Amino acid sequence: MNLLTPYWSLDILIVSSSLMIAVYLYASWKLKYWSRRGIMQITPSPLFGNFKKCILFQKSVSEIIRELYGQNEGLPFMGFYIFYKPFFLVRDIELVKHILVKDFNTFANKHTSADSKNDRIGYSNLFIIKNPAWKYLRGKLTSVFTSGKLKKMFDLMLIIGKNLEKHLELLNLDGNGKEVELKDLCANFTTDLIGTTAFGVNLNSLKDPNSDFRENGRLVFDYNLKRAFEFFSIFFFPNLNKYFSVKFFGKATDYFRNSFWSVINQRIESNVKRNDLIDCLIELREKHKNDESFEGFRFDGDDLVSQAAIFFTGGFETSSTTISFTLYELALNKDIQKTVRTEIHEALAQTDGKITYDMITNLPYLDMVVSETLRKYPPLGFLDRVALHDYKIPNSDVTIDKDTPVIIPMIAFHYDPKYFPNPEKYDPLRFSEEVKKTRPSYVYMPFGEGPHICIGMRLGLLQSKLGIIEILKDYEVSPCEKTKIPMVLDPKGLTTTALGGLYLNIRKITIAAG
């Protein structure tokens, strides 16, 4: 019995054609989600939406977001698509303030997420955990990063600083100097810093850059195709993570679990108190060992150790990129490099050549330099939130539907000439007190803003400044044959990463400070 016609082949052709038309019409309908709501959208391409070049690893996420932002000048917001999924892009500064601060309860959670069942160590960390556990954890862990705690940590940081000095001396950088890959060197330094300050362990990454800890740290941010896909899924399509066994910490997951539990157990057995992150986690574990009132979150197992894993990875990666990108820009801007070095030498002359906490936090030009680096190279180029319920935009007839991902294009604000004239130019004076007063709030936020602002911001800045000082006080950086001018960022990287490493020539200067 034939279905539609006397010929099976014709039936198959009719049915397949009908299915193709139905799929096309459904896809076209999906890609008009924003236009049906009267919201501006850039015409998306079939299948890829507005992220084709990103999905094909031709451009980074940050570059695509900057392009979308630039195509809608004057509009307060717009819609775009990744594949067929609609995302909401915010351009208006006042709306940014509402989402991040004033109406925080509506946007308290990030859209980013890991699989809660198969990747608890990824799902439960402070970076992406959901309320109410996030709010409680945030309040408790904040105490680890007070000014008083940072001052106590600083003596430990100075030991790692001395190790960096010794390492550079062993490289024999006299005369014309040598070509050095800065990104990995800086990551070895910051890995040792976060190890000693937050966990009380000496990782010796500067001496042994191929140690297990350092190798697993590299694995987290190893942007091969598989890792790029995993991060893309976690940030933009978290519901797919369970189907592809995506892990937030990738291949390093089991190593981090075992290593950090070992550190926690050793601290418990030794009964030594350091008032660091490990002590805080042990205290939370003891206090809440029978408490399961935070929607399934437990202060034990992967839920607890995930906090150590995120502080370790975030602690070494963001600071190392800040140091290396700063040195890159200073190599290209010799006058700025000279001014920074002069400020450092003058400060060291007042402290008999000793780097102190008060000295490092009172170098205004260095602070401007680091701020300008973070403007051009924020560790992550965007902020993401998700609407927990329907949200009517103030002074508008537009409603953001529940569960809609919201993207705040931080990198686009940083490069908007309206806020930062001639944005491609590296100009630390943008961050003088006089100039800062002329800029609106919420256009510069490399560490985020509002209740979700990076909890380790002050520690990260302290680590970055220490690394810059340790190098610049005795060495000059300049471009070499492998230096990429202009900078080329890895299109597979979700975080801001130099493609193929970051190479500079480092030469010991003849008159060293102290």
Coordinates of C-alpha atoms in Angstrom, one line a residue:
M1 CA 0.0 0.0 0.0
N2 CA 1.4 3.3 -1.0
L3 CA 1.3 6.3 1.2
L4 CA 0.6 9.3 -1.0
T5 CA 1.1 8.3 -4.6
P6 CA 1.4 5.1 -6.6
Y7 CA 5.2 5.4 -6.4
W8 CA 7.3 4.9 -3.2
S9 CA 10.2 7.0 -4.5
L10 CA 7.8 9.9 -5.1
D11 CA 6.4 9.4 -1.6
I12 CA 9.8 9.6 -0.1
L13 CA 10.7 12.7 -2.0
I14 CA 7.4 14.4 -0.9
V15 CA 7.8 13.5 2.8
S16 CA 11.5 14.4 2.9
S17 CA 10.8 17.7 1.2
S18 CA 8.0 18.5 3.6
L19 CA 10.2 17.7 6.6
M20 CA 12.9 20.0 5.2
I21 CA 10.4 22.8 4.7
A22 CA 9.1 22.3 8.2
V23 CA 12.6 22.3 9.7
Y24 CA 13.4 25.5 7.8
L25 CA 10.2 27.2 8.9
Y26 CA 10.8 26.2 12.5
A27 CA 14.4 27.4 12.4
S28 CA 13.3 30.7 10.8
W29 CA 10.7 31.2 13.5
K30 CA 13.3 30.5 16.2
L31 CA 15.7 33.1 14.7
K32 CA 13.0 35.8 14.9
Y33 CA 12.5 35.5 18.7
W34 CA 13.8 39.0 19.3
S35 CA 12.2 40.7 16.3
R36 CA 8.8 39.3 17.4
R37 CA 9.4 41.2 20.6
G38 CA 10.3 44.4 18.9
I39 CA 14.0 44.1 19.9
M40 CA 16.8 44.9 17.5
Q41 CA 18.7 41.9 16.3
I42 CA 21.5 41.5 13.8
T43 CA 20.4 39.0 11.1
P44 CA 21.7 35.6 12.2
S45 CA 22.9 32.9 9.9
P46 CA 21.2 29.6 9.7
L47 CA 22.5 27.1 12.3
F48 CA 25.3 29.3 13.8
G49 CA 23.2 32.3 14.7
N50 CA 25.5 35.3 15.3
F51 CA 28.5 33.3 16.5
K52 CA 29.6 31.5 13.3
K53 CA 33.2 32.9 13.4
C54 CA 33.5 32.0 17.1
I55 CA 32.2 28.5 16.6
L56 CA 34.6 28.0 13.8
F57 CA 37.4 29.4 16.0
Q58 CA 38.1 32.3 13.7
K59 CA 37.4 34.9 16.4
S60 CA 37.2 34.8 20.1
V61 CA 34.0 35.3 22.1
S62 CA 35.1 38.7 23.2
E63 CA 35.8 39.8 19.7
I64 CA 32.3 38.7 18.6
I65 CA 30.7 40.5 21.5
R66 CA 32.6 43.7 20.7
E67 CA 31.4 43.5 17.1
L68 CA 27.7 43.0 18.1
Y69 CA 28.0 46.0 20.5
G70 CA 29.5 48.2 17.8
Q71 CA 26.7 47.4 15.3
N72 CA 24.0 48.8 17.5
E73 CA 25.3 52.2 18.5
G74 CA 22.7 54.3 20.4
L75 CA 20.5 51.3 21.3
P76 CA 20.1 50.4 25.0
F77 CA 20.0 46.7 24.3
M78 CA 19.7 44.1 21.5
G79 CA 19.2 40.4 20.9
F80 CA 21.5 37.9 19.3
Y81 CA 21.7 34.1 18.9
I82 CA 24.2 31.3 19.5
F83 CA 23.0 28.6 17.2
Y84 CA 19.2 29.0 17.7
K85 CA 19.4 30.1 21.4
P86 CA 18.4 33.7 22.1
F87 CA 20.7 35.9 24.3
F88 CA 20.1 39.4 25.5
L89 CA 23.0 42.0 25.1
V90 CA 23.0 45.1 27.3
R91 CA 24.4 48.3 26.0
D92 CA 22.9 50.9 28.4
I93 CA 25.0 51.7 31.5
E94 CA 21.9 52.4 33.7
L95 CA 20.5 49.0 32.8
V96 CA 23.8 47.4 33.6
K97 CA 23.6 48.9 37.0
H98 CA 20.0 47.6 37.5
I99 CA 21.1 44.0 36.5
L100 CA 24.3 43.9 38.5
V101 CA 23.2 45.8 41.6
K102 CA 19.7 47.4 41.9
D103 CA 17.7 44.3 40.7
F104 CA 20.4 41.8 41.8
N105 CA 17.8 39.4 43.2
T106 CA 16.3 38.9 39.7
F107 CA 19.8 38.2 38.3
A108 CA 21.5 36.7 41.3
N109 CA 22.7 33.6 39.3
K110 CA 25.1 33.3 36.4
H111 CA 24.0 31.5 33.3
T112 CA 27.3 29.6 33.4
S113 CA 27.0 26.2 35.0
A114 CA 28.5 22.8 35.2
D115 CA 26.6 19.5 35.6
S116 CA 25.4 19.2 39.2
K117 CA 25.5 15.4 39.2
N118 CA 28.5 14.4 37.2
D119 CA 30.7 17.4 37.9
R120 CA 30.1 18.5 41.5
I121 CA 33.6 19.9 41.8
G122 CA 32.8 22.1 38.8
Y123 CA 29.2 22.9 39.7
S124 CA 29.7 23.8 43.4
N125 CA 32.6 26.3 43.2
L126 CA 31.9 30.0 44.2
F127 CA 32.4 31.2 40.6
I128 CA 29.2 29.6 39.3
I129 CA 27.3 28.1 42.3
K130 CA 23.7 29.3 42.6
N131 CA 21.7 30.8 45.5
P132 CA 21.2 30.4 48.4
A133 CA 24.5 28.5 48.8
W134 CA 26.4 31.2 46.9
K135 CA 25.3 34.0 49.2
Y136 CA 26.3 32.1 52.3
L137 CA 29.6 30.9 50.9
R138 CA 30.5 34.3 49.6
G139 CA 30.0 35.9 53.1
K140 CA 32.1 33.3 54.8
L141 CA 35.0 33.2 52.3
T142 CA 35.3 37.0 52.0
S143 CA 37.0 37.0 55.4
V144 CA 40.0 35.3 53.8
F145 CA 40.8 38.4 51.8
T146 CA 40.6 41.2 54.2
S147 CA 43.4 43.8 54.3
G148 CA 44.7 42.4 57.6
K149 CA 44.9 38.9 56.1
L150 CA 46.6 40.1 53.0
K151 CA 49.2 41.9 55.1
K152 CA 49.9 38.6 56.9
M153 CA 50.1 36.8 53.6
F154 CA 52.6 39.3 52.2
D155 CA 55.7 38.0 54.0
L156 CA 55.0 34.6 52.4
M157 CA 54.6 36.3 49.0
L158 CA 58.0 37.9 49.4
I159 CA 59.6 34.5 49.7
I160 CA 58.2 33.6 46.3
G161 CA 59.3 37.0 45.0
K162 CA 62.9 36.2 46.0
N163 CA 62.5 32.8 44.2
L164 CA 61.6 34.7 41.1
E165 CA 64.7 36.9 41.5
K166 CA 66.9 33.8 41.8
H167 CA 65.2 32.2 38.8
L168 CA 65.8 35.3 36.6
E169 CA 69.5 35.4 37.7
L170 CA 69.9 31.8 36.6
L171 CA 68.7 32.7 33.1
N172 CA 71.9 34.8 32.6
L173 CA 70.1 37.9 31.2
D174 CA 73.2 40.2 31.2
G175 CA 74.4 42.0 28.1
N176 CA 71.8 41.9 25.4
G177 CA 69.5 39.7 27.4
K178 CA 67.5 36.7 26.1
E179 CA 64.2 35.8 24.6
V180 CA 61.8 34.6 27.3
E181 CA 58.2 33.2 27.1
L182 CA 56.6 35.4 29.7
K183 CA 53.1 33.8 30.0
D184 CA 54.4 30.5 31.4
L185 CA 57.1 32.1 33.5
C186 CA 54.5 34.4 35.1
A187 CA 52.1 31.5 35.6
N188 CA 54.8 29.5 37.4
F189 CA 55.3 32.5 39.7
T190 CA 51.6 33.0 40.5
T191 CA 51.1 29.3 41.0
D192 CA 53.7 29.3 43.7
L193 CA 52.1 32.5 45.1
I194 CA 48.6 31.1 45.4
G195 CA 50.0 27.8 46.7
T196 CA 51.7 29.4 49.7
T197 CA 49.1 32.1 50.5
A198 CA 45.9 30.2 50.1
F199 CA 46.9 26.6 50.8
G200 CA 50.1 26.7 52.8
V201 CA 52.0 24.5 50.4
N202 CA 55.3 25.1 48.6
L203 CA 54.7 24.1 44.9
N204 CA 58.1 25.0 43.6
S205 CA 56.8 25.7 40.1
L206 CA 59.6 28.1 39.3
K207 CA 62.2 25.4 40.0
D208 CA 60.1 22.6 38.5
P209 CA 57.8 24.0 35.8
N210 CA 56.7 20.5 34.9
S211 CA 55.5 19.5 38.4
D212 CA 52.1 17.8 38.7
F213 CA 50.4 20.9 40.1
R214 CA 51.7 23.1 37.3
E215 CA 50.9 20.6 34.6
N216 CA 47.3 20.2 35.8
G217 CA 47.0 24.0 36.1
R218 CA 48.0 24.2 32.4
L219 CA 45.4 21.5 31.5
V220 CA 42.5 23.7 32.8
F221 CA 43.4 26.5 30.3
D222 CA 44.8 24.3 27.5
Y223 CA 42.7 25.7 24.7
N224 CA 42.7 22.7 22.3
L225 CA 39.5 22.0 20.4
K226 CA 38.1 19.7 23.1
R227 CA 38.8 22.2 25.9
A228 CA 37.4 25.1 23.9
F229 CA 34.2 23.1 23.3
E230 CA 33.9 22.3 27.0
F231 CA 34.2 26.0 28.1
F232 CA 31.8 27.0 25.3
S233 CA 29.2 24.5 26.6
I234 CA 29.7 25.5 30.3
F235 CA 29.2 29.2 29.6
F236 CA 26.6 29.2 26.8
F237 CA 24.8 25.8 26.8
P238 CA 25.1 24.3 30.3
N239 CA 22.2 22.0 29.8
L240 CA 24.3 20.0 27.3
N241 CA 27.1 19.3 29.8
K242 CA 25.6 16.1 31.1
Y243 CA 25.3 14.6 27.6
F244 CA 29.0 15.2 26.7
S245 CA 30.5 14.6 30.2
V246 CA 31.9 18.1 30.2
K247 CA 34.1 18.9 33.3
F248 CA 34.7 22.5 34.4
F249 CA 38.3 21.6 35.4
G250 CA 38.7 19.2 32.5
K251 CA 41.3 16.5 32.8
A252 CA 42.6 18.1 36.0
T253 CA 39.4 17.3 38.0
D254 CA 40.6 14.1 39.7
Y255 CA 44.0 15.5 40.4
F256 CA 42.6 18.6 42.1
R257 CA 40.1 16.5 44.1
N258 CA 42.8 14.2 45.5
S259 CA 45.4 16.9 46.0
F260 CA 43.3 19.4 47.8
W261 CA 41.7 16.8 50.0
S262 CA 45.3 15.7 50.9
V263 CA 46.1 19.3 51.8
I264 CA 42.9 19.6 54.0
N265 CA 43.6 16.3 55.8
Q266 CA 47.2 17.2 56.5
R267 CA 46.1 20.5 58.0
I268 CA 43.6 18.8 60.2
E269 CA 46.2 16.3 61.4
S270 CA 48.9 18.9 62.1
N271 CA 46.4 21.2 63.9
V272 CA 48.3 24.2 62.6
K273 CA 46.3 27.4 62.1
R274 CA 47.3 29.7 59.3
N275 CA 44.0 31.7 58.9
D276 CA 44.0 31.0 55.1
L277 CA 41.5 29.4 52.7
I278 CA 42.1 25.9 53.9
D279 CA 41.5 26.8 57.6
C280 CA 38.2 28.5 56.5
L281 CA 37.1 25.4 54.6
I282 CA 37.9 23.2 57.6
E283 CA 35.9 25.5 59.9
L284 CA 32.9 25.5 57.5
R285 CA 33.0 21.7 57.2
E286 CA 33.0 21.3 61.0
K287 CA 30.3 23.8 61.6
H288 CA 27.9 22.5 58.9
K289 CA 28.7 18.8 58.8
N290 CA 25.1 17.8 59.4
D291 CA 23.5 20.8 57.6
E292 CA 21.9 20.2 54.2
S293 CA 19.7 23.3 54.1
F294 CA 21.3 24.9 51.1
E295 CA 19.3 23.2 48.3
G296 CA 21.6 20.1 48.2
F297 CA 24.9 21.8 48.8
R298 CA 27.0 20.1 51.5
F299 CA 30.1 21.5 53.3
D300 CA 32.0 18.3 52.5
G301 CA 33.1 16.2 49.6
D302 CA 33.4 17.8 46.2
D303 CA 31.2 20.7 47.2
L304 CA 33.8 21.8 49.7
V305 CA 37.0 21.0 47.8
S306 CA 35.7 22.8 44.7
Q307 CA 36.3 26.1 46.5
A308 CA 40.0 25.3 46.8
A309 CA 40.1 24.3 43.1
I310 CA 38.5 27.5 41.9
F311 CA 40.7 29.7 44.0
F312 CA 43.8 27.9 42.8
T313 CA 43.0 28.1 39.1
G314 CA 41.6 31.6 39.2
G315 CA 44.4 32.8 41.5
F316 CA 47.3 31.8 39.2
E317 CA 45.7 32.4 35.8
T318 CA 44.3 35.9 36.1
S319 CA 47.4 37.3 37.8
S320 CA 49.8 35.7 35.4
T321 CA 48.0 37.1 32.4
T322 CA 47.9 40.6 34.0
I323 CA 51.7 40.5 34.6
S324 CA 52.6 39.2 31.2
F325 CA 50.3 41.6 29.3
T326 CA 51.6 44.5 31.3
L327 CA 55.2 43.6 30.4
Y328 CA 54.2 43.3 26.8
E329 CA 52.7 46.8 26.7
L330 CA 55.7 48.2 28.6
A331 CA 58.0 46.6 26.1
L332 CA 56.2 48.5 23.3
N333 CA 56.0 51.7 25.3
K334 CA 59.5 52.4 26.6
D335 CA 58.6 55.8 28.1
I336 CA 55.9 54.3 30.2
Q337 CA 58.3 51.5 31.2
K338 CA 60.9 54.0 32.3
T339 CA 58.3 56.0 34.3
V340 CA 57.2 52.9 36.2
R341 CA 60.7 51.8 36.9
T342 CA 61.6 55.2 38.2
E343 CA 58.6 55.1 40.6
I344 CA 59.7 51.7 41.8
H345 CA 63.3 52.7 42.4
E346 CA 62.3 55.9 44.2
A347 CA 60.0 53.8 46.5
L348 CA 62.7 51.2 47.2
A349 CA 65.1 54.0 48.1
Q350 CA 62.7 55.0 50.9
T351 CA 62.6 51.4 52.2
D352 CA 66.3 50.5 52.0
G353 CA 65.6 48.3 48.9
K354 CA 62.9 46.2 50.6
I355 CA 59.5 45.6 49.0
T356 CA 56.8 46.1 51.6
Y357 CA 53.1 45.8 51.7
D358 CA 52.6 49.6 52.2
M359 CA 55.1 50.4 49.4
I360 CA 53.5 48.1 46.9
T361 CA 50.0 49.5 47.6
N362 CA 51.1 53.1 47.3
L363 CA 52.6 53.3 43.8
P364 CA 50.0 55.4 41.9
Y365 CA 51.6 55.2 38.5
L366 CA 52.0 51.4 38.7
D367 CA 48.3 51.2 39.8
M368 CA 47.4 53.2 36.7
V369 CA 49.5 50.9 34.5
V370 CA 47.9 47.7 35.8
S371 CA 44.4 49.3 35.5
E372 CA 45.1 50.1 31.8
T373 CA 46.3 46.6 31.2
L374 CA 43.1 45.2 32.7
R375 CA 41.1 47.6 30.5
K376 CA 42.7 46.2 27.3
Y377 CA 43.0 42.6 28.5
P378 CA 40.4 41.8 31.1
P379 CA 40.7 38.1 32.1
L380 CA 37.1 37.5 30.9
G381 CA 35.6 39.9 28.3
F382 CA 32.0 39.6 29.4
L383 CA 29.7 39.1 32.4
D384 CA 26.7 36.7 32.2
R385 CA 23.5 36.5 34.2
V386 CA 20.2 34.7 33.8
A387 CA 16.7 36.1 34.6
L388 CA 15.2 34.1 37.5
H389 CA 11.7 35.4 36.5
D390 CA 10.2 37.7 33.9
Y391 CA 11.8 41.1 34.2
K392 CA 10.3 44.3 32.8
I393 CA 13.1 46.7 31.8
P394 CA 12.7 50.0 33.7
N395 CA 11.3 52.8 31.6
S396 CA 10.5 50.4 28.8
D397 CA 7.7 48.1 27.5
V398 CA 10.2 45.3 27.0
T399 CA 10.2 42.2 29.2
I400 CA 13.1 39.8 29.5
D401 CA 11.6 36.4 29.8
K402 CA 12.5 34.0 32.6
D403 CA 15.6 31.9 32.0
T404 CA 16.9 34.3 29.3
P405 CA 20.7 34.5 29.4
V406 CA 21.9 38.1 29.7
I407 CA 25.3 39.2 28.5
I408 CA 27.0 42.4 29.7
P409 CA 29.8 43.2 27.1
M410 CA 32.5 44.4 29.5
I411 CA 35.2 44.3 26.8
A412 CA 33.1 46.5 24.5
F413 CA 32.7 49.1 27.2
H414 CA 36.5 49.1 27.7
Y415 CA 37.0 49.8 24.0
D416 CA 34.2 52.3 23.5
P417 CA 35.8 55.6 22.4
K418 CA 32.9 57.4 24.1
Y419 CA 34.4 56.3 27.4
F420 CA 38.0 55.6 26.5
P421 CA 39.1 57.9 23.6
N422 CA 41.6 56.2 21.1
P423 CA 40.9 52.9 22.9
E424 CA 43.7 50.8 21.1
K425 CA 46.3 53.1 22.6
Y426 CA 47.9 52.0 25.9
D427 CA 47.6 55.1 28.1
P428 CA 47.8 54.6 31.9
L429 CA 46.8 58.3 32.4
R430 CA 43.2 57.3 31.7
F431 CA 43.2 56.2 35.3
S432 CA 44.5 59.3 36.9
E433 CA 42.1 60.5 39.6
E434 CA 41.2 63.5 37.5
V435 CA 40.3 61.5 34.4
K436 CA 38.4 58.8 36.4
K437 CA 36.1 61.4 37.8
T438 CA 34.9 62.2 34.2
R439 CA 33.9 58.7 33.4
P440 CA 30.5 57.1 34.3
S441 CA 30.4 54.1 36.6
Y442 CA 30.0 50.6 35.2
V443 CA 32.1 51.2 32.0
Y444 CA 35.3 49.8 33.6
M445 CA 34.9 46.5 35.5
P446 CA 37.6 43.9 34.8
F447 CA 36.7 42.1 38.0
G448 CA 32.9 42.4 37.5
E449 CA 30.7 44.6 39.7
G450 CA 28.0 44.3 42.3
P451 CA 27.7 41.4 44.8
H452 CA 29.3 39.1 42.3
I453 CA 32.5 41.2 42.0
C454 CA 35.6 39.0 42.1
I455 CA 36.2 38.0 45.7
G456 CA 40.0 37.7 45.2
M457 CA 40.4 41.0 43.4
R458 CA 42.8 42.5 46.0
L459 CA 44.9 39.4 46.2
G460 CA 45.1 39.3 42.4
L461 CA 46.2 42.9 42.2
L462 CA 48.8 42.4 44.9
Q463 CA 50.2 39.3 43.2
S464 CA 50.3 41.1 39.8
K465 CA 52.1 44.2 41.2
L466 CA 54.6 42.1 43.1
G467 CA 55.5 40.2 39.9
I468 CA 55.9 43.4 37.9
I469 CA 58.0 45.1 40.5
E470 CA 60.3 42.0 40.9
I471 CA 61.0 42.1 37.1
L472 CA 61.1 45.8 36.3
K473 CA 63.3 46.8 39.2
D474 CA 66.3 44.9 37.8
Y475 CA 65.3 44.2 34.2
E476 CA 64.3 45.9 31.0
V477 CA 61.8 44.3 28.6
S478 CA 61.7 44.9 24.9
P479 CA 60.2 43.2 21.7
C480 CA 62.0 40.3 20.2
E481 CA 61.6 38.4 16.9
K482 CA 58.7 36.3 18.3
T483 CA 56.8 39.2 19.8
K484 CA 53.5 39.6 18.0
I485 CA 52.7 43.2 17.1
P486 CA 49.8 43.8 17.3
M487 CA 48.9 41.3 20.0
V488 CA 47.1 38.2 18.6
L489 CA 44.6 36.6 21.0
D490 CA 43.7 32.9 20.9
P491 CA 40.3 32.6 19.2
K492 CA 39.7 29.3 21.0
G493 CA 40.3 30.9 24.4
L494 CA 37.3 31.9 26.4
T495 CA 39.6 33.8 28.7
T496 CA 42.0 36.4 27.3
T497 CA 45.1 34.5 26.2
A498 CA 47.9 35.3 23.8
L499 CA 48.0 33.0 20.9
G500 CA 51.1 30.8 20.9
G501 CA 52.6 32.4 24.0
L502 CA 54.0 35.8 24.8
Y503 CA 57.6 36.3 24.0
L504 CA 59.8 39.3 25.0
N505 CA 63.5 40.0 25.4
I506 CA 64.5 40.5 29.0
R507 CA 67.8 42.3 29.7
K508 CA 69.4 43.0 33.1
I509 CA 69.8 46.7 33.6
T510 CA 73.2 48.0 34.7
I511 CA 72.0 50.0 37.7
A512 CA 69.7 47.9 39.8
A513 CA 67.6 49.1 42.7
G514 CA 68.6 48.4 46.3

